[in-house]
mmCIF file of C-alpha atoms in Angstrom:
data_model
loop_
_atom_site.group_PDB
_atom_site.id
_atom_site.type_symbol
_atom_site.label_atom_id
_atom_site.label_comp_id
_atom_site.label_asym_id
_atom_site.label_seq_id
_atom_site.Cartn_x
_atom_site.Cartn_y
_atom_site.Cartn_z
ATOM 1 C CA UNK A 1 77.387 -2.307 -78.106
ATOM 2 C CA UNK A 2 75.600 -4.057 -80.954
ATOM 3 C CA UNK A 3 72.667 -6.141 -79.809
ATOM 4 C CA UNK A 4 72.626 -9.680 -81.165
ATOM 5 C CA UNK A 5 69.458 -11.667 -81.677
ATOM 6 C CA UNK A 6 69.416 -15.446 -81.922
ATOM 7 C CA UNK A 7 67.940 -16.752 -85.142
ATOM 8 C CA UNK A 8 64.538 -18.263 -84.501
ATOM 9 C CA UNK A 9 64.515 -21.855 -85.641
ATOM 10 C CA UNK A 10 61.537 -22.953 -87.722
ATOM 11 C CA UNK A 11 59.721 -25.913 -86.230
ATOM 12 C CA UNK A 12 59.968 -29.252 -88.071
ATOM 13 C CA UNK A 13 56.153 -29.300 -88.353
ATOM 14 C CA UNK A 14 56.119 -25.941 -90.119
ATOM 15 C CA UNK A 15 59.018 -26.947 -92.383
ATOM 16 C CA UNK A 16 57.168 -30.108 -93.369
ATOM 17 C CA UNK A 17 53.868 -28.353 -94.108
ATOM 18 C CA UNK A 18 55.524 -25.494 -95.984
ATOM 19 C CA UNK A 19 56.804 -28.011 -98.520
ATOM 20 C CA UNK A 20 53.267 -28.199 -99.943
ATOM 21 C CA UNK A 21 53.338 -24.553 -100.982
ATOM 22 C CA UNK A 22 56.945 -24.900 -102.155
ATOM 23 C CA UNK A 23 56.034 -27.677 -104.593
ATOM 24 C CA UNK A 24 52.985 -25.700 -105.733
ATOM 25 C CA UNK A 25 55.168 -22.666 -106.464
ATOM 26 C CA UNK A 26 57.747 -24.797 -108.280
ATOM 27 C CA UNK A 27 55.070 -26.340 -110.493
ATOM 28 C CA UNK A 28 53.609 -22.930 -111.312
ATOM 29 C CA UNK A 29 57.063 -21.575 -112.128
ATOM 30 C CA UNK A 30 57.839 -24.632 -114.271
ATOM 31 C CA UNK A 31 54.601 -24.312 -116.224
ATOM 32 C CA UNK A 32 55.338 -20.651 -116.941
ATOM 33 C CA UNK A 33 58.847 -21.511 -118.122
ATOM 34 C CA UNK A 34 57.428 -24.303 -120.290
ATOM 35 C CA UNK A 35 54.937 -21.894 -121.849
ATOM 36 C CA UNK A 36 57.736 -19.428 -122.620
ATOM 37 C CA UNK A 37 59.896 -22.115 -124.246
ATOM 38 C CA UNK A 38 57.016 -23.448 -126.355
ATOM 39 C CA UNK A 39 56.278 -19.912 -127.510
ATOM 40 C CA UNK A 40 59.931 -19.565 -128.481
ATOM 41 C CA UNK A 41 59.714 -22.728 -130.587
ATOM 42 C CA UNK A 42 56.650 -21.420 -132.435
ATOM 43 C CA UNK A 43 58.617 -18.270 -133.285
ATOM 44 C CA UNK A 44 61.725 -20.117 -134.472
ATOM 45 C CA UNK A 45 60.042 -22.846 -136.564
ATOM 46 C CA UNK A 46 58.403 -20.585 -139.214
ATOM 47 C CA UNK A 47 61.729 -18.803 -139.750
ATOM 48 C CA UNK A 48 63.469 -22.125 -140.373
ATOM 49 C CA UNK A 49 60.774 -23.186 -142.852
ATOM 50 C CA UNK A 50 61.095 -19.929 -144.780
ATOM 51 C CA UNK A 51 64.872 -20.263 -145.042
ATOM 52 C CA UNK A 52 65.698 -23.141 -147.376
ATOM 53 C CA UNK A 53 69.269 -22.931 -146.167
ATOM 54 C CA UNK A 54 68.941 -22.304 -142.449
ATOM 55 C CA UNK A 55 71.866 -21.215 -140.387
ATOM 56 C CA UNK A 56 73.331 -23.871 -138.109
ATOM 57 C CA UNK A 57 72.943 -21.496 -135.151
ATOM 58 C CA UNK A 58 69.158 -21.383 -135.619
ATOM 59 C CA UNK A 59 69.010 -25.155 -135.965
ATOM 60 C CA UNK A 60 71.066 -25.576 -132.808
ATOM 61 C CA UNK A 61 68.894 -23.075 -130.963
ATOM 62 C CA UNK A 62 65.751 -24.970 -131.934
ATOM 63 C CA UNK A 63 67.278 -28.306 -130.922
ATOM 64 C CA UNK A 64 68.440 -26.943 -127.574
ATOM 65 C CA UNK A 65 65.020 -25.446 -126.868
ATOM 66 C CA UNK A 66 63.200 -28.683 -127.720
ATOM 67 C CA UNK A 67 65.575 -30.596 -125.439
ATOM 68 C CA UNK A 68 64.921 -28.101 -122.628
ATOM 69 C CA UNK A 69 61.176 -28.535 -123.110
ATOM 70 C CA UNK A 70 61.485 -32.315 -122.830
ATOM 71 C CA UNK A 71 63.599 -32.063 -119.645
ATOM 72 C CA UNK A 72 61.272 -29.469 -118.159
ATOM 73 C CA UNK A 73 58.214 -31.654 -118.761
ATOM 74 C CA UNK A 74 59.923 -34.504 -116.901
ATOM 75 C CA UNK A 75 60.749 -32.139 -114.022
ATOM 76 C CA UNK A 76 57.184 -30.786 -113.851
ATOM 77 C CA UNK A 77 55.697 -34.289 -113.891
ATOM 78 C CA UNK A 78 57.991 -35.328 -111.034
ATOM 79 C CA UNK A 79 57.048 -32.213 -109.065
ATOM 80 C CA UNK A 80 53.339 -32.849 -109.644
ATOM 81 C CA UNK A 81 53.694 -36.452 -108.449
ATOM 82 C CA UNK A 82 55.643 -35.309 -105.378
ATOM 83 C CA UNK A 83 53.111 -32.528 -104.710
ATOM 84 C CA UNK A 84 50.126 -34.892 -104.858
ATOM 85 C CA UNK A 85 51.857 -37.517 -102.694
ATOM 86 C CA UNK A 86 52.955 -34.946 -100.125
ATOM 87 C CA UNK A 87 49.516 -33.349 -99.951
ATOM 88 C CA UNK A 88 47.796 -36.702 -99.415
ATOM 89 C CA UNK A 89 50.386 -37.703 -96.812
ATOM 90 C CA UNK A 90 50.059 -34.375 -94.970
ATOM 91 C CA UNK A 91 46.242 -34.526 -94.942
ATOM 92 C CA UNK A 92 46.343 -38.060 -93.557
ATOM 93 C CA UNK A 93 48.675 -36.951 -90.766
ATOM 94 C CA UNK A 94 46.711 -33.771 -90.058
ATOM 95 C CA UNK A 95 43.601 -35.912 -89.582
ATOM 96 C CA UNK A 96 45.364 -37.535 -86.609
ATOM 97 C CA UNK A 97 45.601 -34.235 -84.722
ATOM 98 C CA UNK A 98 43.140 -34.681 -81.861
ATOM 99 C CA UNK A 99 41.653 -31.198 -81.604
ATOM 100 C CA UNK A 100 39.341 -30.340 -84.553
ATOM 101 C CA UNK A 101 40.183 -26.627 -84.311
ATOM 102 C CA UNK A 102 43.897 -27.430 -84.695
ATOM 103 C CA UNK A 103 43.148 -29.582 -87.739
ATOM 104 C CA UNK A 104 41.038 -26.869 -89.391
ATOM 105 C CA UNK A 105 43.598 -24.155 -88.689
ATOM 106 C CA UNK A 106 46.548 -26.121 -90.083
ATOM 107 C CA UNK A 107 44.616 -27.344 -93.104
ATOM 108 C CA UNK A 108 43.381 -23.868 -93.990
ATOM 109 C CA UNK A 109 46.833 -22.357 -93.461
ATOM 110 C CA UNK A 110 49.068 -24.896 -95.195
ATOM 111 C CA UNK A 111 46.828 -26.753 -97.651
ATOM 112 C CA UNK A 112 44.371 -24.032 -98.664
ATOM 113 C CA UNK A 113 46.849 -21.139 -98.157
ATOM 114 C CA UNK A 114 44.434 -19.033 -96.094
ATOM 115 C CA UNK A 115 45.800 -15.927 -94.364
ATOM 116 C CA UNK A 116 45.632 -15.719 -90.581
ATOM 117 C CA UNK A 117 43.099 -12.918 -90.996
ATOM 118 C CA UNK A 118 40.768 -15.149 -92.997
ATOM 119 C CA UNK A 119 41.213 -18.052 -90.587
ATOM 120 C CA UNK A 120 40.380 -15.757 -87.666
ATOM 121 C CA UNK A 121 37.181 -14.703 -89.428
ATOM 122 C CA UNK A 122 36.223 -18.287 -90.355
ATOM 123 C CA UNK A 123 36.802 -19.551 -86.796
ATOM 124 C CA UNK A 124 35.398 -16.444 -85.084
ATOM 125 C CA UNK A 125 38.605 -15.760 -83.132
ATOM 126 C CA UNK A 126 40.789 -12.693 -82.852
ATOM 127 C CA UNK A 127 43.948 -12.521 -84.944
ATOM 128 C CA UNK A 128 46.058 -12.714 -81.787
ATOM 129 C CA UNK A 129 44.272 -15.842 -80.539
ATOM 130 C CA UNK A 130 44.650 -17.506 -83.929
ATOM 131 C CA UNK A 131 48.409 -16.924 -84.032
ATOM 132 C CA UNK A 132 48.741 -18.346 -80.525
ATOM 133 C CA UNK A 133 46.569 -21.330 -81.458
ATOM 134 C CA UNK A 134 48.717 -21.805 -84.563
ATOM 135 C CA UNK A 135 51.787 -22.373 -82.383
ATOM 136 C CA UNK A 136 49.944 -24.923 -80.234
ATOM 137 C CA UNK A 137 48.561 -26.631 -83.341
ATOM 138 C CA UNK A 138 52.065 -26.993 -84.797
ATOM 139 C CA UNK A 139 53.251 -28.551 -81.533
ATOM 140 C CA UNK A 140 50.354 -31.023 -81.646
ATOM 141 C CA UNK A 141 51.155 -31.892 -85.260
ATOM 142 C CA UNK A 142 54.823 -32.334 -84.419
ATOM 143 C CA UNK A 143 53.838 -35.031 -81.911
ATOM 144 C CA UNK A 144 51.942 -36.799 -84.700
ATOM 145 C CA UNK A 145 55.043 -36.556 -86.891
ATOM 146 C CA UNK A 146 57.178 -38.094 -84.166
ATOM 147 C CA UNK A 147 54.784 -41.016 -83.796
ATOM 148 C CA UNK A 148 54.667 -41.489 -87.571
ATOM 149 C CA UNK A 149 58.441 -41.364 -87.908
ATOM 150 C CA UNK A 150 58.319 -38.319 -90.208
ATOM 151 C CA UNK A 151 60.939 -36.529 -88.097
ATOM 152 C CA UNK A 152 63.711 -38.749 -89.398
ATOM 153 C CA UNK A 153 64.543 -37.443 -92.889
ATOM 154 C CA UNK A 154 63.219 -34.530 -94.914
ATOM 155 C CA UNK A 155 65.448 -35.460 -97.843
ATOM 156 C CA UNK A 156 66.853 -38.804 -98.963
ATOM 157 C CA UNK A 157 69.218 -39.311 -101.893
ATOM 158 C CA UNK A 158 70.184 -42.791 -103.080
ATOM 159 C CA UNK A 159 72.724 -43.643 -105.776
ATOM 160 C CA UNK A 160 72.432 -40.238 -107.461
ATOM 161 C CA UNK A 161 74.341 -40.041 -110.750
ATOM 162 C CA UNK A 162 74.591 -37.419 -113.464
ATOM 163 C CA UNK A 163 76.543 -37.362 -116.687
ATOM 164 C CA UNK A 164 76.658 -35.007 -119.651
ATOM 165 C CA UNK A 165 77.352 -37.129 -122.700
ATOM 166 C CA UNK A 166 80.255 -39.361 -121.711
ATOM 167 C CA UNK A 167 81.392 -37.013 -118.936
ATOM 168 C CA UNK A 168 80.377 -38.347 -115.500
ATOM 169 C CA UNK A 169 80.015 -35.491 -113.000
ATOM 170 C CA UNK A 170 78.064 -37.055 -110.115
ATOM 171 C CA UNK A 171 79.100 -40.648 -109.413
ATOM 172 C CA UNK A 172 76.598 -42.244 -107.044
ATOM 173 C CA UNK A 173 75.828 -40.000 -104.072
ATOM 174 C CA UNK A 174 73.940 -41.193 -100.975
ATOM 175 C CA UNK A 175 72.745 -38.407 -98.714
ATOM 176 C CA UNK A 176 70.171 -37.859 -95.943
ATOM 177 C CA UNK A 177 68.991 -34.597 -94.408
ATOM 178 C CA UNK A 178 67.022 -34.634 -91.174
ATOM 179 C CA UNK A 179 64.368 -32.138 -90.100
ATOM 180 C CA UNK A 180 65.966 -29.028 -88.623
ATOM 181 C CA UNK A 181 69.450 -30.112 -89.703
ATOM 182 C CA UNK A 182 71.768 -27.709 -91.528
ATOM 183 C CA UNK A 183 74.426 -29.069 -93.864
ATOM 184 C CA UNK A 184 77.231 -27.297 -95.719
ATOM 185 C CA UNK A 185 78.515 -28.743 -98.997
ATOM 186 C CA UNK A 186 82.237 -28.076 -99.371
ATOM 187 C CA UNK A 187 84.579 -28.742 -102.257
ATOM 188 C CA UNK A 188 87.037 -27.087 -104.629
ATOM 189 C CA UNK A 189 85.971 -25.156 -107.690
ATOM 190 C CA UNK A 190 84.763 -27.519 -110.406
ATOM 191 C CA UNK A 191 83.755 -30.315 -108.032
ATOM 192 C CA UNK A 192 80.109 -30.055 -109.221
ATOM 193 C CA UNK A 193 78.614 -28.636 -106.006
ATOM 194 C CA UNK A 194 76.234 -26.489 -108.048
ATOM 195 C CA UNK A 195 75.244 -29.453 -110.221
ATOM 196 C CA UNK A 196 74.442 -31.469 -107.109
ATOM 197 C CA UNK A 197 72.220 -28.681 -105.753
ATOM 198 C CA UNK A 198 70.514 -28.309 -109.139
ATOM 199 C CA UNK A 199 69.784 -32.038 -109.103
ATOM 200 C CA UNK A 200 68.276 -31.809 -105.613
ATOM 201 C CA UNK A 201 65.932 -29.086 -106.851
ATOM 202 C CA UNK A 202 65.161 -30.909 -110.129
ATOM 203 C CA UNK A 203 66.625 -28.057 -112.153
ATOM 204 C CA UNK A 204 68.780 -30.796 -113.690
ATOM 205 C CA UNK A 205 67.401 -34.277 -114.384
ATOM 206 C CA UNK A 206 69.431 -37.123 -112.795
ATOM 207 C CA UNK A 207 70.875 -39.805 -115.050
ATOM 208 C CA UNK A 208 69.968 -42.360 -112.390
ATOM 209 C CA UNK A 209 69.286 -42.648 -108.686
ATOM 210 C CA UNK A 210 66.494 -41.521 -106.369
ATOM 211 C CA UNK A 211 65.654 -38.249 -104.624
#
């Protein structure tokens, strides 16, 4: 008989704190993509200048790349703003954890990205004790989150719209996702499910609305 294991649910406190590293990774990825696109432009531009009669395909390629650069810069700036705001918010809430050792552990782990091995060395504990303390620290932080009302929504979408030219694909979506909640987006092929997810991740830039 096949043994089945229940999926371990990540705590809301850990989900919240992990968003700091997620934004950091997204910004780093965006900056690398931006660098690659800018390098592409520097390669295309001299070719266009040398050709008095440039092919329309090269012109279109340059225009598309410049447009992508502009959109990507907007996305990166939004991610940086969200990253800074989230980090400041998280630090303020971490400061309300009563035990100093819990505060240090969570800050080093989720803000400074220390490994458990390094934290154990810094705090002069064994690795096993640190991992146990980490669980208790997350529980303490979760109580702070409950008092602060952070447990309500991890994602809020208001009046989200997206159109490509005159074609309206997302027509004013309102959507909330609570901590620990799992949601499935259903719809027929062509109903812009992928576009909606790309908007949520700032891969596409909304025409209007808030995320």
